[in-house]
């Protein structure tokens, strides 16, 4: 399992480590806001387009080859910018990194389920999410240190080395997991499976959690600056958010496996806590920023392992790659859609209004999850009585 945790760390560290330092102070930093926005969108755009495809490929040929190939491709993509001259190669390297992460990220998620019995999926996904959150937390910090010590190319070189090291580790330690025989699936079958509430509910919750996480990381520093807080205080708030998300996930996974929480309760409580955190972001001053960061982190930490464990439990083992790839697509859409929604509302009204609108949407999702969980027992009771 440890190479899979390391793969999750690599994709998170690579995404946030570079994104946070593209506009830094090195000689090869990006100085145009338009170019910066394009480079930030390029990585996520590659993931949105390719994750479902690579997830399906993992079901067809096995998740392990896709994992190894994606890690090697990530190292190669990072090396491109290290050895090539010219800013155009930064675009090539960033898109190729996103494409490679689209391969090994859903493959690692599928292997987490295949290598663990159903009764320990919560613990496994909690640990996987913990190390991924550590990557998100350390990415901007260690990435900034590497750029300060050298330049952006040094950061890409370190990522290339990480990709090679984790690929070798996975090749040695991760066992061969052959693809499982499966019934032929047409487009109607796929649409029916993806429209099933067993898929939509956890995927929607994961998308909402990712949207809130992205909004918190991006906009809480803006709120802090408006309240005359320094960069240390705003940076501490973002670190608090990521740390809470990381620490809560292993506990949540163990509680899910032990039966102390159910899937419905975990998703519902997580969404309500996340919505409360977004609402706290509307409060002025340091108290509002820190309470928002802590609650958003705790909420997303509750949702993530429960959501992935629910997807693994409701998916045939032969279709795990496809399901995880499509669920990751939902997370990427939340990652992009949350900040766009908040920014759009903020430009028309205020940033507090943007936080409020997203909080209301997340709370509405929690209400739907609660209503669905209450209908399910009544439906089962009616079926027994009939």
XYZ file of C-alpha atoms in Angstrom:
386
model
C 0.000 0.000 0.000
C 2.821 2.454 0.729
C 3.773 3.007 -2.939
C 0.102 3.824 -3.612
C 0.138 6.393 -0.796
C 3.339 7.781 -2.310
C 1.651 8.039 -5.721
C -1.159 10.057 -4.143
C 1.449 12.312 -2.531
C 3.221 12.827 -5.871
C 0.115 13.917 -7.763
C -0.874 16.357 -4.990
C 2.650 17.683 -4.490
C 3.111 18.120 -8.234
C -0.206 19.904 -8.690
C 0.104 22.415 -5.836
C 3.890 22.673 -5.645
C 4.183 24.033 -9.160
C 0.883 25.937 -9.205
C 1.828 27.892 -6.074
C 5.226 28.882 -7.497
C 4.565 29.606 -11.167
C 4.222 33.278 -10.334
C 7.162 33.333 -7.934
C 10.436 35.192 -7.971
C 12.721 32.897 -9.950
C 14.152 33.883 -13.319
C 11.774 31.586 -15.191
C 8.629 32.546 -13.239
C 5.483 33.496 -15.147
C 4.840 37.238 -15.118
C 1.635 37.501 -17.177
C -1.639 36.844 -15.347
C -3.183 35.517 -18.572
C -0.352 33.031 -19.061
C -0.485 32.092 -15.372
C -4.214 31.381 -15.597
C -3.703 29.282 -18.701
C -0.948 27.197 -17.116
C -3.039 26.639 -13.991
C -6.007 25.487 -16.080
C -3.866 23.293 -18.346
C -3.042 20.691 -15.687
C -6.661 20.371 -14.514
C -7.918 20.413 -18.100
C -5.780 17.409 -18.969
C -7.156 15.561 -15.945
C -10.774 16.373 -16.801
C -10.322 15.040 -20.324
C -8.277 11.937 -19.620
C -9.060 10.483 -16.177
C -12.172 8.541 -17.300
C -10.238 7.165 -20.288
C -7.296 5.978 -18.228
C -9.667 4.570 -15.598
C -11.322 2.458 -18.282
C -7.901 1.400 -19.581
C -6.965 0.262 -16.070
C -9.994 -2.044 -16.059
C -8.997 -3.446 -19.437
C -5.266 -4.134 -19.010
C -4.915 -3.955 -15.209
C -4.391 -1.011 -12.876
C -0.740 -1.787 -12.095
C 0.597 -1.178 -15.648
C -1.359 2.084 -15.851
C 0.022 3.134 -12.459
C 3.617 2.407 -13.484
C 3.249 3.937 -16.930
C 1.686 7.087 -15.498
C 4.487 7.552 -12.945
C 7.183 7.074 -15.595
C 5.350 9.492 -17.909
C 5.113 12.028 -15.060
C 8.874 11.808 -14.542
C 9.465 12.204 -18.283
C 7.112 15.193 -18.487
C 8.917 16.870 -15.591
C 12.284 16.203 -17.240
C 11.123 17.957 -20.420
C 11.152 21.358 -18.748
C 14.435 20.631 -16.952
C 16.395 19.959 -20.159
C 14.490 22.030 -22.759
C 14.924 25.745 -23.336
C 12.134 28.207 -23.987
C 8.892 29.078 -22.184
C 6.825 27.087 -24.693
C 8.182 23.885 -23.162
C 6.627 24.847 -19.834
C 3.201 24.487 -21.468
C 4.167 21.105 -22.909
C 5.545 19.870 -19.593
C 2.547 21.055 -17.570
C -0.008 19.442 -19.903
C 2.018 16.215 -20.002
C 2.198 16.177 -16.186
C -1.587 16.508 -15.994
C -2.032 13.726 -18.558
C 0.326 11.435 -16.625
C -1.430 12.169 -13.330
C -4.691 11.288 -15.095
C -3.281 7.792 -15.525
C -1.693 6.941 -12.189
C -4.180 8.727 -9.902
C -7.330 6.669 -10.739
C -5.193 3.548 -11.098
C -3.892 4.039 -7.551
C -7.450 4.618 -6.272
C -8.611 1.392 -7.929
C -5.678 -0.577 -6.517
C -6.465 0.672 -3.006
C -9.818 -1.112 -3.327
C -8.482 -4.231 -5.081
C -5.697 -4.822 -2.538
C -7.913 -4.470 0.541
C -10.997 -6.418 1.666
C -14.275 -4.524 1.657
C -14.283 -4.288 5.453
C -11.094 -2.196 5.485
C -11.775 0.155 2.559
C -12.468 3.058 4.897
C -9.112 2.723 6.647
C -7.280 2.288 3.326
C -8.855 5.325 1.691
C -8.388 7.325 4.885
C -4.646 6.653 4.763
C -4.513 7.344 1.021
C -6.320 10.644 1.529
C -4.022 11.529 4.444
C -0.881 11.291 2.321
C -2.534 13.093 -0.567
C -3.460 15.937 1.803
C 0.129 16.010 3.055
C 1.181 16.524 -0.565
C -1.255 19.412 -0.913
C 0.050 20.898 2.339
C 3.772 20.557 1.659
C 3.615 21.322 -2.063
C 3.561 25.129 -1.801
C 6.040 25.138 1.117
C 8.670 22.727 -0.210
C 8.086 23.937 -3.766
C 8.753 27.504 -2.679
C 11.921 26.403 -0.873
C 13.204 24.609 -3.986
C 12.448 27.605 -6.207
C 14.231 29.841 -3.693
C 17.268 27.539 -3.640
C 17.406 27.284 -7.432
C 14.591 28.055 -9.817
C 11.452 26.478 -11.270
C 13.580 23.922 -13.109
C 14.911 22.588 -9.811
C 11.345 21.931 -8.667
C 10.613 20.066 -11.917
C 13.829 18.060 -11.459
C 12.794 16.990 -7.953
C 9.370 15.938 -9.283
C 11.071 13.888 -11.998
C 13.146 12.121 -9.356
C 10.056 11.489 -7.220
C 8.213 10.003 -10.191
C 11.074 7.601 -10.970
C 11.548 6.616 -7.318
C 7.863 5.869 -6.720
C 7.615 3.977 -10.037
C 10.525 1.712 -9.034
C 9.058 1.246 -5.554
C 5.642 0.343 -7.000
C 7.196 -2.065 -9.521
C 8.929 -3.908 -6.669
C 6.235 -3.783 -3.967
C 2.796 -3.610 -5.619
C 1.611 -7.095 -6.617
C 0.208 -7.911 -10.029
C -3.568 -7.502 -9.966
C -4.949 -8.994 -13.189
C -8.031 -7.473 -14.808
C -11.261 -9.252 -13.988
C -13.648 -10.689 -16.571
C -16.621 -8.436 -17.111
C -19.851 -8.354 -19.039
C -19.774 -6.324 -22.229
C -20.991 -2.789 -21.540
C -22.679 -0.434 -23.972
C -23.285 3.309 -23.629
C -26.744 2.763 -22.116
C -25.311 0.457 -19.430
C -22.628 3.020 -18.576
C -25.147 5.877 -18.404
C -27.457 3.812 -16.175
C -24.632 2.949 -13.798
C -23.359 6.528 -13.588
C -26.906 7.821 -12.999
C -27.403 5.454 -10.071
C -27.675 7.278 -6.712
C -25.035 4.890 -5.368
C -22.595 6.637 -7.743
C -24.053 10.135 -7.855
C -24.351 10.696 -4.085
C -20.703 10.052 -3.122
C -19.391 11.659 -6.316
C -21.481 14.780 -5.710
C -20.256 14.945 -2.112
C -16.643 14.554 -3.254
C -17.127 17.319 -5.834
C -18.627 19.624 -3.178
C -15.750 18.896 -0.785
C -13.162 19.608 -3.464
C -14.945 22.824 -4.436
C -14.924 24.015 -0.817
C -11.278 23.021 -0.376
C -10.239 24.894 -3.518
C -12.236 27.967 -2.505
C -10.737 27.902 0.978
C -7.167 27.654 -0.292
C -7.718 30.346 -2.916
C -9.960 32.891 -1.211
C -9.331 32.694 2.547
C -6.001 34.552 2.074
C -7.941 37.279 0.238
C -10.328 37.563 3.188
C -7.352 37.699 5.540
C -5.685 40.501 3.606
C -8.943 42.473 3.587
C -8.942 42.177 7.390
C -5.328 43.496 7.508
C -3.899 40.102 8.451
C -0.320 39.401 7.460
C 0.945 36.699 5.153
C 1.989 34.541 8.122
C -1.563 34.500 9.495
C -3.163 33.778 6.129
C -0.575 31.117 5.352
C -1.238 29.509 8.729
C -4.960 29.434 7.940
C -4.392 27.549 4.672
C -2.027 25.140 6.430
C -4.639 24.611 9.171
C -7.228 23.709 6.525
C -4.971 21.132 4.883
C -3.791 19.743 8.226
C -7.354 19.245 9.494
C -8.297 17.481 6.259
C -5.251 15.215 6.556
C -5.675 14.312 10.223
C -9.423 13.613 10.092
C -9.289 11.162 7.170
C -7.581 8.176 8.853
C -9.902 8.479 11.867
C -12.943 8.637 9.589
C -11.833 5.571 7.663
C -11.348 3.518 10.836
C -14.746 4.647 12.184
C -16.417 3.643 8.908
C -14.847 0.171 8.920
C -15.797 -0.336 12.591
C -19.423 0.594 11.895
C -19.356 3.651 14.166
C -20.496 5.804 11.247
C -22.461 4.898 8.129
C -21.865 6.106 4.606
C -24.996 8.264 4.647
C -24.195 9.799 8.031
C -20.550 10.427 7.130
C -21.421 12.222 3.893
C -24.280 14.203 5.467
C -22.305 15.371 8.497
C -19.291 16.143 6.315
C -21.367 18.312 3.979
C -23.016 20.179 6.868
C -19.636 20.831 8.528
C -18.191 22.015 5.200
C -21.154 24.349 4.660
C -20.673 25.721 8.200
C -17.034 26.406 7.396
C -17.951 28.320 4.249
C -20.486 30.317 6.271
C -17.798 31.152 8.861
C -15.684 32.569 6.041
C -18.249 35.379 5.868
C -17.261 36.499 9.398
C -14.679 39.293 9.640
C -11.233 39.027 11.143
C -8.903 36.241 12.182
C -11.615 34.274 14.009
C -13.656 33.947 10.826
C -10.661 32.874 8.739
C -9.398 30.268 11.225
C -12.833 28.813 12.017
C -13.590 28.576 8.305
C -10.275 26.823 7.615
C -10.737 24.319 10.451
C -14.350 23.436 9.591
C -13.747 23.166 5.836
C -10.771 20.903 6.547
C -12.732 18.690 8.949
C -15.712 18.508 6.570
C -13.644 17.490 3.569
C -11.718 15.033 5.749
C -15.003 13.349 6.659
C -16.311 13.210 3.097
C -13.258 11.974 1.191
C -12.631 8.470 2.621
C -16.363 7.805 3.045
C -17.067 8.830 -0.543
C -14.342 6.683 -2.074
C -15.190 3.691 0.121
C -18.843 3.999 -0.926
C -17.862 4.053 -4.598
C -15.671 0.980 -4.149
C -18.452 -0.861 -2.316
C -21.089 -0.151 -4.983
C -18.902 -0.877 -8.025
C -18.155 -4.278 -9.555
C -14.444 -4.976 -9.086
C -14.011 -5.255 -12.854
C -15.196 -1.634 -13.300
C -13.284 0.024 -10.448
C -10.900 1.929 -12.709
C -13.709 3.406 -14.777
C -15.675 4.398 -11.681
C -12.687 5.992 -9.936
C -11.682 7.843 -13.093
C -15.181 9.239 -13.554
C -15.433 10.146 -9.868
C -12.102 11.960 -10.132
C -13.610 13.873 -13.063
C -16.389 15.019 -10.733
C -13.784 16.191 -8.228
C -11.903 18.118 -10.908
C -15.128 19.829 -11.968
C -15.710 20.814 -8.344
C -12.111 21.998 -8.092
C -12.670 24.347 -11.025
C -16.365 25.156 -10.531
C -16.175 26.224 -6.867
C -13.677 29.058 -7.386
C -15.430 30.159 -10.586
C -18.778 30.355 -8.770
C -17.379 32.283 -5.807
C -15.402 34.618 -8.065
C -18.452 35.303 -10.237
C -20.678 36.129 -7.277
C -17.887 38.173 -5.654
C -17.415 40.267 -8.780
C -21.127 41.103 -8.828
C -21.679 41.532 -5.071
C -18.959 40.712 -2.534
C -16.628 37.890 -1.542
C -18.793 37.183 1.517
C -21.755 36.702 -0.810
C -19.712 34.216 -2.837
C -18.907 32.190 0.272
C -22.584 32.350 1.265
C -23.849 31.077 -2.084
C -21.477 28.101 -2.069
C -22.330 27.396 1.583
C -26.037 27.343 0.689
C -25.435 24.928 -2.209
C -23.345 22.569 -0.062
C -25.955 22.710 2.731
C -28.673 21.912 0.172
C -26.652 18.876 -0.898
C -26.420 17.813 2.747
C -30.183 18.192 3.075
C -30.733 15.983 0.024
C -28.364 13.357 1.425
C -30.196 13.428 4.767
C -33.608 13.096 3.110
C -32.368 10.195 0.969
C -30.915 8.392 4.005
C -34.250 8.722 5.819
C -36.250 7.481 2.830
C -34.068 4.397 2.420
C -35.047 2.706 5.742
C -38.753 3.412 5.086
C -38.434 1.880 1.630
C -36.791 -1.243 3.049
C -39.440 -1.505 5.787
C -42.200 -1.233 3.222
C -40.589 -3.939 1.103
C -40.387 -6.286 4.084
C -43.986 -5.605 5.061
C -45.194 -6.243 1.509
